[in-house]
PDB file of C-alpha atoms in Angstrom:
ATOM      1  CA  MET A   1       0.000   0.000   0.000  1.00 71.00           C
ATOM      2  CA  GLY A   2       1.350   3.404  -0.968  1.00 83.00           C
ATOM      3  CA  GLY A   3       0.260   6.504  -2.836  1.00 87.00           C
ATOM      4  CA  ARG A   4      -1.667   9.405  -1.363  1.00 88.00           C
ATOM      5  CA  ILE A   5      -3.610   7.133   0.958  1.00 93.00           C
ATOM      6  CA  ALA A   6      -0.429   5.990   2.706  1.00 92.00           C
ATOM      7  CA  LEU A   7       1.142   9.445   2.501  1.00 91.00           C
ATOM      8  CA  HIS A   8      -1.701  10.868   4.596  1.00 93.00           C
ATOM      9  CA  GLY A   9      -1.839   7.967   7.051  1.00 94.00           C
ATOM     10  CA  LEU A  10      -5.201   6.701   5.818  1.00 96.00           C
ATOM     11  CA  THR A  11      -4.367   3.086   4.969  1.00 96.00           C
ATOM     12  CA  ASP A  12      -6.415   1.463   7.754  1.00 97.00           C
ATOM     13  CA  TRP A  13      -9.456   3.592   6.960  1.00 98.00           C
ATOM     14  CA  TRP A  14      -9.093   2.888   3.236  1.00 97.00           C
ATOM     15  CA  MET A  15      -9.039  -0.854   3.772  1.00 97.00           C
ATOM     16  CA  THR A  16     -11.924  -0.989   6.257  1.00 98.00           C
ATOM     17  CA  ALA A  17     -14.322   1.735   5.045  1.00 98.00           C
ATOM     18  CA  PHE A  18     -14.640   0.456   1.478  1.00 97.00           C
ATOM     19  CA  SER A  19     -15.140  -2.863  -0.266  1.00 97.00           C
ATOM     20  CA  GLU A  20     -12.687  -3.947  -2.942  1.00 95.00           C
ATOM     21  CA  ALA A  21     -15.235  -2.977  -5.615  1.00 96.00           C
ATOM     22  CA  GLU A  22     -15.627   0.472  -4.067  1.00 96.00           C
ATOM     23  CA  ARG A  23     -11.869   0.980  -3.899  1.00 94.00           C
ATOM     24  CA  GLN A  24     -11.510   0.080  -7.567  1.00 93.00           C
ATOM     25  CA  HIS A  25     -14.333   2.467  -8.476  1.00 93.00           C
ATOM     26  CA  ILE A  26     -12.789   5.279  -6.448  1.00 93.00           C
ATOM     27  CA  LYS A  27      -9.440   4.753  -8.163  1.00 90.00           C
ATOM     28  CA  LEU A  28     -11.128   4.784 -11.553  1.00 89.00           C
ATOM     29  CA  VAL A  29     -12.874   8.098 -10.856  1.00 88.00           C
ATOM     30  CA  HIS A  30      -9.747   9.491  -9.200  1.00 81.00           C
ATOM     31  CA  GLY A  31      -7.645   8.679 -12.259  1.00 75.00           C
ATOM     32  CA  ALA A  32     -10.224  10.035 -14.686  1.00 60.00           C
ATOM     33  CA  GLY A  33     -10.325  13.262 -12.717  1.00 56.00           C
ATOM     34  CA  GLY A  34      -6.612  13.767 -13.100  1.00 52.00           C
ATOM     35  CA  LEU A  35      -5.949  13.696  -9.365  1.00 48.00           C
ATOM     36  CA  GLY A  36      -3.321  11.007  -9.731  1.00 43.00           C
ATOM     37  CA  GLY A  37      -1.406  12.650 -12.512  1.00 46.00           C
ATOM     38  CA  ASP A  38       1.624  13.626 -10.425  1.00 46.00           C
ATOM     39  CA  LEU A  39       4.201  11.546  -8.548  1.00 47.00           C
ATOM     40  CA  LEU A  40       1.661   9.419  -6.707  1.00 62.00           C
ATOM     41  CA  GLY A  41      -1.459   7.480  -7.488  1.00 79.00           C
ATOM     42  CA  LEU A  42      -4.247   7.046  -4.993  1.00 88.00           C
ATOM     43  CA  ASP A  43      -3.012   3.891  -3.274  1.00 88.00           C
ATOM     44  CA  SER A  44       0.082   3.025  -5.290  1.00 82.00           C
ATOM     45  CA  GLY A  45       3.503   4.603  -5.627  1.00 79.00           C
ATOM     46  CA  ASP A  46       6.310   5.076  -3.139  1.00 76.00           C
ATOM     47  CA  HIS A  47       5.219   7.815  -0.747  1.00 76.00           C
ATOM     48  CA  ARG A  48       8.340   7.741   1.423  1.00 76.00           C
ATOM     49  CA  GLY A  49      10.186  11.013   1.417  1.00 69.00           C
ATOM     50  CA  ILE A  50       7.524  12.820  -0.618  1.00 71.00           C
ATOM     51  CA  GLN A  51       6.777  16.323   0.633  1.00 70.00           C
ATOM     52  CA  THR A  52       3.356  17.858   0.124  1.00 77.00           C
ATOM     53  CA  THR A  53       1.579  21.032   1.183  1.00 79.00           C
ATOM     54  CA  GLN A  54      -1.762  19.219   1.113  1.00 88.00           C
ATOM     55  CA  SER A  55      -3.047  18.206   4.528  1.00 94.00           C
ATOM     56  CA  PRO A  56      -4.922  14.929   5.097  1.00 96.00           C
ATOM     57  CA  GLY A  57      -8.127  16.891   5.597  1.00 97.00           C
ATOM     58  CA  GLN A  58      -7.697  18.816   2.365  1.00 96.00           C
ATOM     59  CA  PHE A  59      -6.961  15.609   0.511  1.00 95.00           C
ATOM     60  CA  LEU A  60     -10.169  14.050   1.818  1.00 97.00           C
ATOM     61  CA  TRP A  61     -12.599  16.919   1.246  1.00 97.00           C
ATOM     62  CA  SER A  62     -11.125  17.439  -2.210  1.00 95.00           C
ATOM     63  CA  LEU A  63     -11.516  13.730  -2.987  1.00 95.00           C
ATOM     64  CA  ALA A  64     -15.129  13.739  -1.789  1.00 97.00           C
ATOM     65  CA  GLY A  65     -15.876  16.478  -4.302  1.00 95.00           C
ATOM     66  CA  TRP A  66     -15.349  14.012  -7.143  1.00 93.00           C
ATOM     67  CA  PHE A  67     -18.202  11.805  -5.925  1.00 96.00           C
ATOM     68  CA  LEU A  68     -21.152  14.198  -5.787  1.00 96.00           C
ATOM     69  CA  GLY A  69     -23.163  12.536  -8.556  1.00 95.00           C
ATOM     70  CA  PRO A  70     -26.267  10.518  -7.589  1.00 95.00           C
ATOM     71  CA  ASP A  71     -24.526   7.188  -8.182  1.00 94.00           C
ATOM     72  CA  ASN A  72     -21.516   8.116  -6.083  1.00 96.00           C
ATOM     73  CA  ARG A  73     -22.843   9.983  -3.074  1.00 96.00           C
ATOM     74  CA  LEU A  74     -22.742   7.019  -0.704  1.00 96.00           C
ATOM     75  CA  ILE A  75     -19.013   6.887  -1.336  1.00 97.00           C
ATOM     76  CA  ALA A  76     -18.795  10.652  -0.879  1.00 98.00           C
ATOM     77  CA  ARG A  77     -20.513  10.298   2.497  1.00 98.00           C
ATOM     78  CA  LYS A  78     -17.835   7.909   3.761  1.00 98.00           C
ATOM     79  CA  ILE A  79     -15.072  10.204   2.563  1.00 98.00           C
ATOM     80  CA  ILE A  80     -16.501  13.442   3.949  1.00 98.00           C
ATOM     81  CA  GLU A  81     -17.333  11.878   7.321  1.00 98.00           C
ATOM     82  CA  LYS A  82     -13.701  10.809   7.593  1.00 98.00           C
ATOM     83  CA  ALA A  83     -12.634  14.304   6.533  1.00 98.00           C
ATOM     84  CA  GLU A  84     -14.594  15.819   9.419  1.00 98.00           C
ATOM     85  CA  LYS A  85     -12.979  13.486  11.950  1.00 98.00           C
ATOM     86  CA  VAL A  86      -9.525  14.298  10.611  1.00 98.00           C
ATOM     87  CA  CYS A  87     -10.138  18.048  10.478  1.00 97.00           C
ATOM     88  CA  LEU A  88     -11.602  18.235  13.988  1.00 97.00           C
ATOM     89  CA  SER A  89      -8.207  17.165  15.311  1.00 94.00           C
ATOM     90  CA  SER A  90      -6.326  19.594  13.059  1.00 91.00           C
ATOM     91  CA  PRO A  91      -5.521  23.249  13.801  1.00 90.00           C
ATOM     92  CA  ASP A  92      -6.388  24.274  10.222  1.00 94.00           C
ATOM     93  CA  ILE A  93      -9.779  25.988  10.488  1.00 97.00           C
ATOM     94  CA  LEU A  94     -10.076  26.465   6.724  1.00 97.00           C
ATOM     95  CA  ASP A  95      -9.864  22.711   6.154  1.00 97.00           C
ATOM     96  CA  LEU A  96     -12.778  22.269   8.547  1.00 98.00           C
ATOM     97  CA  HIS A  97     -14.644  25.114   6.849  1.00 98.00           C
ATOM     98  CA  CYS A  98     -14.187  23.475   3.440  1.00 98.00           C
ATOM     99  CA  THR A  99     -15.108  20.058   4.812  1.00 98.00           C
ATOM    100  CA  TYR A 100     -18.488  21.331   5.985  1.00 98.00           C
ATOM    101  CA  GLY A 101     -19.026  23.111   2.673  1.00 98.00           C
ATOM    102  CA  THR A 102     -18.446  19.850   0.838  1.00 98.00           C
ATOM    103  CA  MET A 103     -20.584  17.940   3.337  1.00 98.00           C
ATOM    104  CA  ILE A 104     -23.529  20.195   2.443  1.00 98.00           C
ATOM    105  CA  LYS A 105     -23.065  19.307  -1.227  1.00 98.00           C
ATOM    106  CA  VAL A 106     -22.878  15.614  -0.370  1.00 98.00           C
ATOM    107  CA  TYR A 107     -26.060  15.405   1.691  1.00 98.00           C
ATOM    108  CA  TYR A 108     -28.455  18.151   0.586  1.00 98.00           C
ATOM    109  CA  PRO A 109     -29.284  16.690  -2.879  1.00 98.00           C
ATOM    110  CA  ASP A 110     -30.731  13.565  -1.190  1.00 98.00           C
ATOM    111  CA  ARG A 111     -32.997  15.514   1.172  1.00 96.00           C
ATOM    112  CA  THR A 112     -36.302  14.452  -0.418  1.00 95.00           C
ATOM    113  CA  MET A 113     -35.623  10.711  -0.381  1.00 94.00           C
ATOM    114  CA  ASP A 114     -33.596  10.502   2.801  1.00 94.00           C
ATOM    115  CA  PRO A 115     -34.760  12.600   5.782  1.00 88.00           C
ATOM    116  CA  ALA A 116     -31.495  11.827   7.545  1.00 96.00           C
ATOM    117  CA  ALA A 117     -29.624  13.477   4.656  1.00 98.00           C
ATOM    118  CA  LEU A 118     -31.466  16.758   5.244  1.00 97.00           C
ATOM    119  CA  GLN A 119     -30.608  16.679   8.933  1.00 97.00           C
ATOM    120  CA  ARG A 120     -26.978  15.969   8.111  1.00 98.00           C
ATOM    121  CA  ALA A 121     -26.920  18.890   5.677  1.00 98.00           C
ATOM    122  CA  ILE A 122     -28.404  21.162   8.350  1.00 98.00           C
ATOM    123  CA  TYR A 123     -25.777  19.925  10.788  1.00 98.00           C
ATOM    124  CA  ALA A 124     -23.024  20.799   8.306  1.00 98.00           C
ATOM    125  CA  CYS A 125     -24.517  24.270   7.764  1.00 98.00           C
ATOM    126  CA  GLU A 126     -24.720  24.938  11.485  1.00 98.00           C
ATOM    127  CA  ARG A 127     -21.205  23.689  12.130  1.00 98.00           C
ATOM    128  CA  GLN A 128     -19.770  25.787   9.306  1.00 98.00           C
ATOM    129  CA  ILE A 129     -21.640  28.834  10.606  1.00 98.00           C
ATOM    130  CA  ALA A 130     -20.339  28.213  14.132  1.00 98.00           C
ATOM    131  CA  ILE A 131     -16.741  28.627  12.934  1.00 98.00           C
ATOM    132  CA  ALA A 132     -17.508  31.311  10.339  1.00 98.00           C
ATOM    133  CA  GLY A 133     -16.059  34.210  12.283  1.00 98.00           C
ATOM    134  CA  GLN A 134     -12.819  32.383  12.957  1.00 97.00           C
ATOM    135  CA  ALA A 135     -12.623  31.147   9.358  1.00 98.00           C
ATOM    136  CA  ALA A 136     -13.141  34.695   8.072  1.00 97.00           C
ATOM    137  CA  ARG A 137     -10.235  36.018  10.139  1.00 97.00           C
ATOM    138  CA  VAL A 138      -7.915  33.235   8.986  1.00 97.00           C
ATOM    139  CA  PHE A 139      -8.981  33.635   5.353  1.00 97.00           C
ATOM    140  CA  LYS A 140      -8.246  37.373   5.396  1.00 95.00           C
ATOM    141  CA  ARG A 141      -4.877  36.805   7.035  1.00 95.00           C
ATOM    142  CA  GLU A 142      -3.780  34.016   4.699  1.00 94.00           C
ATOM    143  CA  TYR A 143      -5.100  35.648   1.517  1.00 94.00           C
ATOM    144  CA  ASN A 144      -3.828  39.171   2.162  1.00 93.00           C
ATOM    145  CA  GLY A 145      -7.161  40.734   2.924  1.00 85.00           C
ATOM    146  CA  GLN A 146      -8.944  39.528  -0.197  1.00 94.00           C
ATOM    147  CA  PRO A 147     -12.766  39.673  -0.067  1.00 96.00           C
ATOM    148  CA  LEU A 148     -14.359  36.626   1.502  1.00 98.00           C
ATOM    149  CA  PRO A 149     -15.913  34.056  -0.834  1.00 97.00           C
ATOM    150  CA  ALA A 150     -19.498  32.816  -0.639  1.00 98.00           C
ATOM    151  CA  HIS A 151     -20.439  30.836   2.455  1.00 98.00           C
ATOM    152  CA  ALA A 152     -22.338  27.621   1.737  1.00 98.00           C
ATOM    153  CA  GLY A 153     -23.558  27.197   5.303  1.00 98.00           C
ATOM    154  CA  PHE A 154     -25.212  30.595   5.607  1.00 98.00           C
ATOM    155  CA  THR A 155     -26.658  30.426   2.096  1.00 98.00           C
ATOM    156  CA  GLN A 156     -28.027  26.888   2.275  1.00 98.00           C
ATOM    157  CA  LEU A 157     -29.457  27.185   5.765  1.00 98.00           C
ATOM    158  CA  ALA A 158     -31.194  30.436   4.850  1.00 98.00           C
ATOM    159  CA  ILE A 159     -32.770  28.618   1.886  1.00 98.00           C
ATOM    160  CA  ILE A 160     -33.854  25.754   4.132  1.00 98.00           C
ATOM    161  CA  ARG A 161     -35.425  28.128   6.655  1.00 98.00           C
ATOM    162  CA  GLU A 162     -37.192  29.970   3.847  1.00 98.00           C
ATOM    163  CA  LYS A 163     -38.691  26.683   2.628  1.00 97.00           C
ATOM    164  CA  GLU A 164     -39.859  26.063   6.193  1.00 97.00           C
ATOM    165  CA  LYS A 165     -41.442  29.541   6.152  1.00 98.00           C
ATOM    166  CA  ASN A 166     -39.170  30.538   9.021  1.00 98.00           C
ATOM    167  CA  TYR A 167     -38.449  33.903   7.441  1.00 98.00           C
ATOM    168  CA  ALA A 168     -37.250  35.565  10.633  1.00 98.00           C
ATOM    169  CA  GLU A 169     -34.452  33.012  10.946  1.00 98.00           C
ATOM    170  CA  ALA A 170     -33.581  33.358   7.253  1.00 98.00           C
ATOM    171  CA  ILE A 171     -33.255  37.118   7.809  1.00 98.00           C
ATOM    172  CA  ARG A 172     -31.081  36.619  10.877  1.00 98.00           C
ATOM    173  CA  LEU A 173     -28.745  34.250   9.035  1.00 98.00           C
ATOM    174  CA  SER A 174     -28.467  36.599   6.061  1.00 98.00           C
ATOM    175  CA  ASN A 175     -27.710  39.578   8.287  1.00 98.00           C
ATOM    176  CA  GLU A 176     -25.021  37.633  10.137  1.00 98.00           C
ATOM    177  CA  ALA A 177     -23.378  36.509   6.904  1.00 98.00           C
ATOM    178  CA  GLN A 178     -23.443  40.046   5.541  1.00 98.00           C
ATOM    179  CA  GLN A 179     -22.002  41.533   8.724  1.00 98.00           C
ATOM    180  CA  GLN A 180     -19.130  39.052   8.659  1.00 97.00           C
ATOM    181  CA  GLY A 181     -18.392  39.973   5.046  1.00 97.00           C
ATOM    182  CA  TRP A 182     -19.177  36.707   3.233  1.00 98.00           C
ATOM    183  CA  ALA A 183     -19.975  37.243  -0.444  1.00 98.00           C
ATOM    184  CA  GLY A 184     -23.577  36.874  -1.532  1.00 97.00           C
ATOM    185  CA  ASP A 185     -26.710  38.642  -2.678  1.00 97.00           C
ATOM    186  CA  TRP A 186     -27.661  39.302   0.920  1.00 98.00           C
ATOM    187  CA  ASP A 187     -29.538  42.564   0.354  1.00 98.00           C
ATOM    188  CA  LYS A 188     -31.840  40.885  -2.172  1.00 98.00           C
ATOM    189  CA  ARG A 189     -32.337  37.882   0.073  1.00 98.00           C
ATOM    190  CA  ILE A 190     -33.119  39.990   3.116  1.00 98.00           C
ATOM    191  CA  ALA A 191     -35.593  42.100   1.135  1.00 98.00           C
ATOM    192  CA  ARG A 192     -37.344  38.967  -0.147  1.00 98.00           C
ATOM    193  CA  TYR A 193     -37.483  37.344   3.275  1.00 98.00           C
ATOM    194  CA  GLU A 194     -38.784  40.549   4.878  1.00 98.00           C
ATOM    195  CA  GLN A 195     -41.520  40.785   2.260  1.00 98.00           C
ATOM    196  CA  LYS A 196     -42.562  37.189   2.883  1.00 97.00           C
ATOM    197  CA  LEU A 197     -42.449  37.704   6.653  1.00 98.00           C
ATOM    198  CA  ALA A 198     -44.686  40.769   6.380  1.00 97.00           C
ATOM    199  CA  LYS A 199     -47.265  38.808   4.363  1.00 95.00           C
ATOM    200  CA  GLN A 200     -47.074  35.947   6.839  1.00 95.00           C
ATOM    201  CA  GLN A 201     -47.728  38.289   9.756  1.00 94.00           C
ATOM    202  CA  GLN A 202     -50.761  39.802   8.006  1.00 93.00           C
ATOM    203  CA  LYS A 203     -52.566  36.460   7.897  1.00 79.00           C
TER     204      LYS A 203
END
């Protein structure tokens, strides 16, 4: 066993979390995506002495992003759940931020056929929001004060609350995201939510 899996200390997880058929499928998708086009493959190649700037958490949440299609999301779930465990023990807050962003993409599409998937997506939104202030400070420091990108947690949870007709909470989330500086069409969202809230209160 070698490659990126061994490089990041993930051999035991790799061998126990997936069946042989799943491992072969993951390697096929991984190769087709070009992720193995450097010195190492996914689980083959001599990893000893190789230096990388990619953390184990970044490797995992990036890998999960290749399995977001409907036929692959069960694999993505296993990968992103491992990513969270790895990132929770890491000091890199942006890895955890990106892990939750990817987790939302993994679970939310299955919300109508799997109630547990919706709850897991909400969990990921709430966890990403909980570290949003810290992530914003680190992002600005590491990227020389560049404007913050969009925030999946704030955006998706506001949409969920809007669908639930909880417009007050959607407004609160949008205001918080805007105050922290995360990119988004917050003014338009807030105006729409306020309009819906006013109509709701008139009934």
